[in-house]
CSV table of C-alpha atoms in Angstrom, one decimal:
chain,number,residue,atom,x,y,z
N,976,MET,CA,16.5,18.9,-36.4
N,977,ALA,CA,13.1,16.9,-36.3
N,978,MET,CA,15.1,13.7,-36.0
N,979,VAL,CA,17.2,15.2,-33.0
N,980,TRP,CA,14.1,16.2,-31.3
N,981,LYS,CA,12.5,12.9,-31.7
N,982,THR,CA,15.5,11.3,-30.4
N,983,TRP,CA,15.8,13.3,-27.3
N,984,VAL,CA,11.9,12.8,-26.5
N,985,ARG,CA,12.5,8.8,-27.2
N,986,TRP,CA,15.3,8.8,-24.7
N,987,ALA,CA,14.3,11.2,-22.0
N,988,GLY,CA,12.4,8.7,-19.9
N,989,PRO,CA,14.9,6.0,-19.7
N,990,ALA,CA,17.5,8.7,-19.4
N,991,SER,CA,15.9,10.1,-16.4
N,992,VAL,CA,15.7,6.7,-14.8
N,993,VAL,CA,19.5,5.9,-15.4
N,994,ILE,CA,20.5,9.3,-13.9
N,995,TRP,CA,18.1,9.0,-10.7
N,996,LEU,CA,19.4,5.5,-10.0
N,997,VAL,CA,22.9,6.3,-10.4
N,998,ALA,CA,22.6,9.7,-8.4
N,999,LEU,CA,21.0,7.7,-5.6
N,1000,ALA,CA,23.6,4.8,-5.7
N,1001,VAL,CA,26.4,7.3,-5.9
N,1002,PHE,CA,25.5,9.9,-3.3
N,1003,GLY,CA,24.1,7.5,-0.9
N,1004,ALA,CA,27.8,5.5,-0.8
N,1005,ARG,CA,29.5,8.7,-0.2
N,1006,LEU,CA,27.7,9.3,3.2
N,1007,PRO,CA,28.7,6.9,5.7
N,1008,PHE,CA,25.8,6.9,7.8
N,1009,TYR,CA,23.3,6.5,4.8
N,1010,ASP,CA,21.4,3.2,4.6
N,1011,GLN,CA,19.4,2.9,1.5
N,1012,MET,CA,17.0,0.6,3.4
N,1013,ARG,CA,16.3,2.9,6.2
N,1014,HIS,CA,16.8,6.5,5.1
N,1015,PRO,CA,14.4,8.4,2.5
N,1016,VAL,CA,15.7,9.4,-0.7
N,1017,SER,CA,15.2,12.9,0.2
N,1018,LEU,CA,17.8,12.9,2.9
N,1019,LEU,CA,20.7,12.9,0.4
N,1020,GLY,CA,19.5,16.4,-0.8
N,1021,ALA,CA,18.4,17.7,2.7
N,1022,THR,CA,19.8,21.1,3.8
N,1023,GLY,CA,23.2,20.6,5.7
N,1024,VAL,CA,24.1,17.1,4.2
N,1025,PRO,CA,27.3,17.1,2.3
N,1026,GLY,CA,26.8,17.1,-1.5
N,1027,ALA,CA,23.0,18.1,-1.1
N,1028,GLY,CA,23.1,20.8,-3.6
N,1029,SER,CA,24.5,18.2,-6.3
N,1030,PHE,CA,22.2,15.3,-5.6
N,1031,ASN,CA,19.1,17.7,-5.7
N,1032,ALA,CA,20.5,18.8,-9.4
N,1033,LEU,CA,21.1,15.1,-10.3
N,1034,GLY,CA,18.6,13.2,-8.1
N,1035,PHE,CA,15.6,15.4,-8.6
N,1036,VAL,CA,15.9,18.5,-11.1
N,1037,LEU,CA,17.4,16.6,-14.0
N,1038,PRO,CA,15.6,13.6,-13.8
N,1039,GLY,CA,12.2,15.4,-13.2
N,1040,LEU,CA,12.9,17.9,-16.5
N,1041,LEU,CA,13.7,14.9,-18.4
N,1042,ALA,CA,10.4,13.2,-17.3
N,1043,ALA,CA,8.7,16.2,-18.2
N,1044,LEU,CA,10.2,16.3,-21.6
N,1045,ALA,CA,9.1,12.6,-22.0
N,1046,ALA,CA,5.4,13.5,-21.2
N,1047,LEU,CA,5.8,16.6,-23.5
N,1048,GLY,CA,6.5,14.2,-26.3
N,1049,LEU,CA,3.5,12.1,-25.4
N,1050,VAL,CA,1.2,15.4,-25.8
N,1051,LEU,CA,2.9,16.0,-28.9
N,1052,ARG,CA,1.9,12.4,-30.4
N,1053,MET,CA,-1.7,13.2,-29.7
N,1054,PRO,CA,-3.7,13.7,-32.7
N,1055,ALA,CA,-5.6,17.1,-33.5
N,1056,THR,CA,-8.9,15.3,-32.6
N,1057,ALA,CA,-7.6,13.9,-29.4
N,1058,SER,CA,-10.3,13.6,-26.7
N,1059,ARG,CA,-10.2,16.0,-23.7
N,1060,PRO,CA,-9.4,13.4,-21.3
N,1061,LEU,CA,-6.2,12.3,-23.4
N,1062,ARG,CA,-5.1,16.1,-23.3
N,1063,VAL,CA,-5.8,16.5,-19.6
N,1064,ALA,CA,-3.8,13.2,-19.1
N,1065,GLY,CA,-0.7,14.9,-20.9
N,1066,GLN,CA,-0.9,17.8,-18.8
N,1067,MET,CA,-0.9,16.1,-15.4
N,1068,LEU,CA,1.7,13.7,-16.5
N,1069,LEU,CA,4.0,16.8,-17.4
N,1070,LEU,CA,3.2,18.1,-14.2
N,1071,ALA,CA,4.2,15.4,-12.4
N,1072,GLY,CA,7.7,15.6,-14.0
N,1073,LEU,CA,8.1,19.2,-13.1
N,1074,ALA,CA,6.8,18.3,-9.4
N,1075,PHE,CA,9.4,15.8,-9.3
N,1076,ALA,CA,12.0,18.5,-10.5
N,1077,ALA,CA,10.5,20.7,-7.7
N,1078,MET,CA,11.4,18.2,-4.9
N,1079,GLY,CA,15.1,19.2,-5.8
N,1080,VAL,CA,14.2,23.1,-5.6
N,1081,PHE,CA,12.5,22.9,-2.1
N,1082,PRO,CA,14.8,20.4,-0.2
N,1083,LEU,CA,14.1,18.8,2.9
N,1084,ASP,CA,15.3,20.3,6.2
N,1085,ALA,CA,16.5,17.2,8.1
N,1086,GLN,CA,16.9,19.2,11.4
N,1087,ASP,CA,13.1,20.0,11.4
N,1088,ILE,CA,10.6,18.0,9.3
N,1089,GLU,CA,7.8,20.3,10.5
N,1090,ASN,CA,9.2,23.7,9.2
N,1091,ARG,CA,8.1,25.3,6.0
N,1092,ALA,CA,10.9,24.3,3.9
N,1093,SER,CA,10.1,20.6,4.8
N,1094,GLN,CA,6.4,21.0,4.4
N,1095,ALA,CA,7.0,22.6,1.1
N,1096,HIS,CA,9.1,19.5,0.1
N,1097,ALA,CA,6.5,17.1,1.0
N,1098,SER,CA,3.9,19.4,-0.9
N,1099,VAL,CA,5.7,19.0,-4.0
N,1100,TRP,CA,6.2,15.1,-3.4
N,1101,LEU,CA,2.4,14.8,-2.7
N,1102,LEU,CA,1.7,17.0,-6.0
N,1103,TRP,CA,3.9,14.6,-8.0
N,1104,LEU,CA,1.9,11.6,-6.6
N,1105,VAL,CA,-1.4,12.9,-7.3
N,1106,ALA,CA,-0.8,14.6,-10.7
N,1107,PHE,CA,0.7,11.1,-12.0
N,1108,CYS,CA,-2.2,9.0,-10.7
N,1109,ALA,CA,-4.6,11.6,-11.9
N,1110,GLY,CA,-3.0,11.6,-15.4
N,1111,ALA,CA,-3.0,7.8,-15.6
N,1112,ALA,CA,-6.6,7.7,-14.7
N,1113,MET,CA,-7.5,10.3,-17.4
N,1114,LEU,CA,-5.3,8.4,-19.9
N,1115,ARG,CA,-7.2,5.4,-19.4
N,1116,VAL,CA,-10.4,7.3,-19.8
N,1117,GLY,CA,-8.9,8.6,-23.1
N,1118,ALA,CA,-8.0,5.5,-24.3
N,1119,ALA,CA,-11.4,3.9,-24.1
N,1120,ARG,CA,-11.9,5.7,-27.3
N,1121,ASP,CA,-8.9,5.2,-29.1
N,1122,ALA,CA,-7.2,1.5,-29.0
N,1123,ALA,CA,-3.9,2.7,-29.8
N,1124,TRP,CA,-3.5,4.4,-26.7
N,1125,ARG,CA,-4.5,1.5,-24.4
N,1126,PRO,CA,-1.3,-0.2,-24.0
N,1127,VAL,CA,0.5,2.8,-22.4
N,1128,ALA,CA,-2.7,3.7,-20.6
N,1129,THR,CA,-2.8,0.4,-19.0
N,1130,LEU,CA,1.0,0.6,-18.0
N,1131,ALA,CA,0.2,4.1,-16.6
N,1132,VAL,CA,-2.8,2.7,-14.5
N,1133,ALA,CA,-0.7,-0.3,-13.1
N,1134,CYS,CA,2.2,1.9,-12.1
N,1135,ALA,CA,-0.2,4.4,-10.4
N,1136,VAL,CA,-1.9,1.8,-8.6
N,1137,TRP,CA,1.6,0.4,-7.4
N,1138,MET,CA,2.6,3.9,-6.4
N,1139,LEU,CA,-0.4,4.6,-4.4
N,1140,CYS,CA,0.1,1.1,-2.7
N,1141,SER,CA,3.7,1.9,-2.0
N,1142,ALA,CA,3.0,5.5,-0.6
N,1143,PHE,CA,0.1,4.6,1.6
N,1144,VAL,CA,-0.1,0.7,2.4
N,1145,PHE,CA,3.2,-0.8,2.0
N,1146,GLY,CA,4.6,1.6,4.6
N,1147,SER,CA,2.8,-0.4,7.1
N,1148,VAL,CA,4.7,-3.8,6.4
N,1149,MET,CA,8.1,-2.6,5.6
N,1150,PRO,CA,10.4,0.4,6.3
N,1151,VAL,CA,9.1,3.7,5.0
N,1152,ALA,CA,12.2,4.3,3.3
N,1153,MET,CA,11.8,1.0,1.3
N,1154,ALA,CA,8.1,1.7,0.5
N,1155,GLN,CA,9.1,5.3,-0.9
N,1156,ARG,CA,11.6,3.7,-3.2
N,1157,LEU,CA,8.9,1.2,-4.3
N,1158,ALA,CA,6.9,4.2,-5.3
N,1159,PHE,CA,9.7,5.9,-7.1
N,1160,LEU,CA,10.3,2.6,-9.0
N,1161,GLY,CA,6.8,2.5,-10.2
N,1162,TRP,CA,7.2,5.7,-11.9
N,1163,ALA,CA,10.7,4.6,-13.0
N,1164,LEU,CA,9.0,1.7,-15.0
N,1165,TRP,CA,6.5,4.1,-16.4
N,1166,LEU,CA,9.2,6.1,-17.9
N,1167,ALA,CA,11.5,3.3,-19.0
N,1168,LEU,CA,8.6,1.9,-21.1
N,1169,LEU,CA,6.7,5.0,-22.2
N,1170,ALA,CA,8.2,5.7,-25.6
N,1171,ARG,CA,8.2,1.8,-26.4
N,1172,LEU,CA,4.4,1.7,-25.7
N,1173,ALA,CA,3.0,5.1,-26.8
N,1174,PRO,CA,1.5,5.6,-30.2
N,1175,ARG,CA,3.9,6.2,-32.9
């Protein structure tokens, strides 16, 4: 049973990435008007868009829960003597996964991006970004006292900086939809390499 659990946790991050990429490609291809270069990812799950419910389940909820499972695996690897920054980091990274899943629970309203539904979606998107970046920063602080955590902490900080630049800087020189995807890809890189770099 323990081996099965370890296998699930180990592959949760990469599985999250693959499922998200496949959902984005498949559901995007199904909509004649959808352009990956111009339209935000959230539009695929927006209220009233054909297949929105399925995309929200496969493009946000399932990948987010798998990401949370990967973060939980990271928390469980921490020794009983782990510093407070490391423990807080694990909790924030877990929260980031749950916030990503929540984007599918609170879908965008394409007809009115200012209403409460759209604001709720934007709020959980921001929570996802802030939680991950805070978790990455705390992980780096905690890793200063434990060399075994430095590789995964360095990766987390690099991905967090990339995500922040994608969210708040790159949009000024490229379509916002592309900048958003770059932010998501930064998180995807973290999930793909997490199990490989985390202490055993």
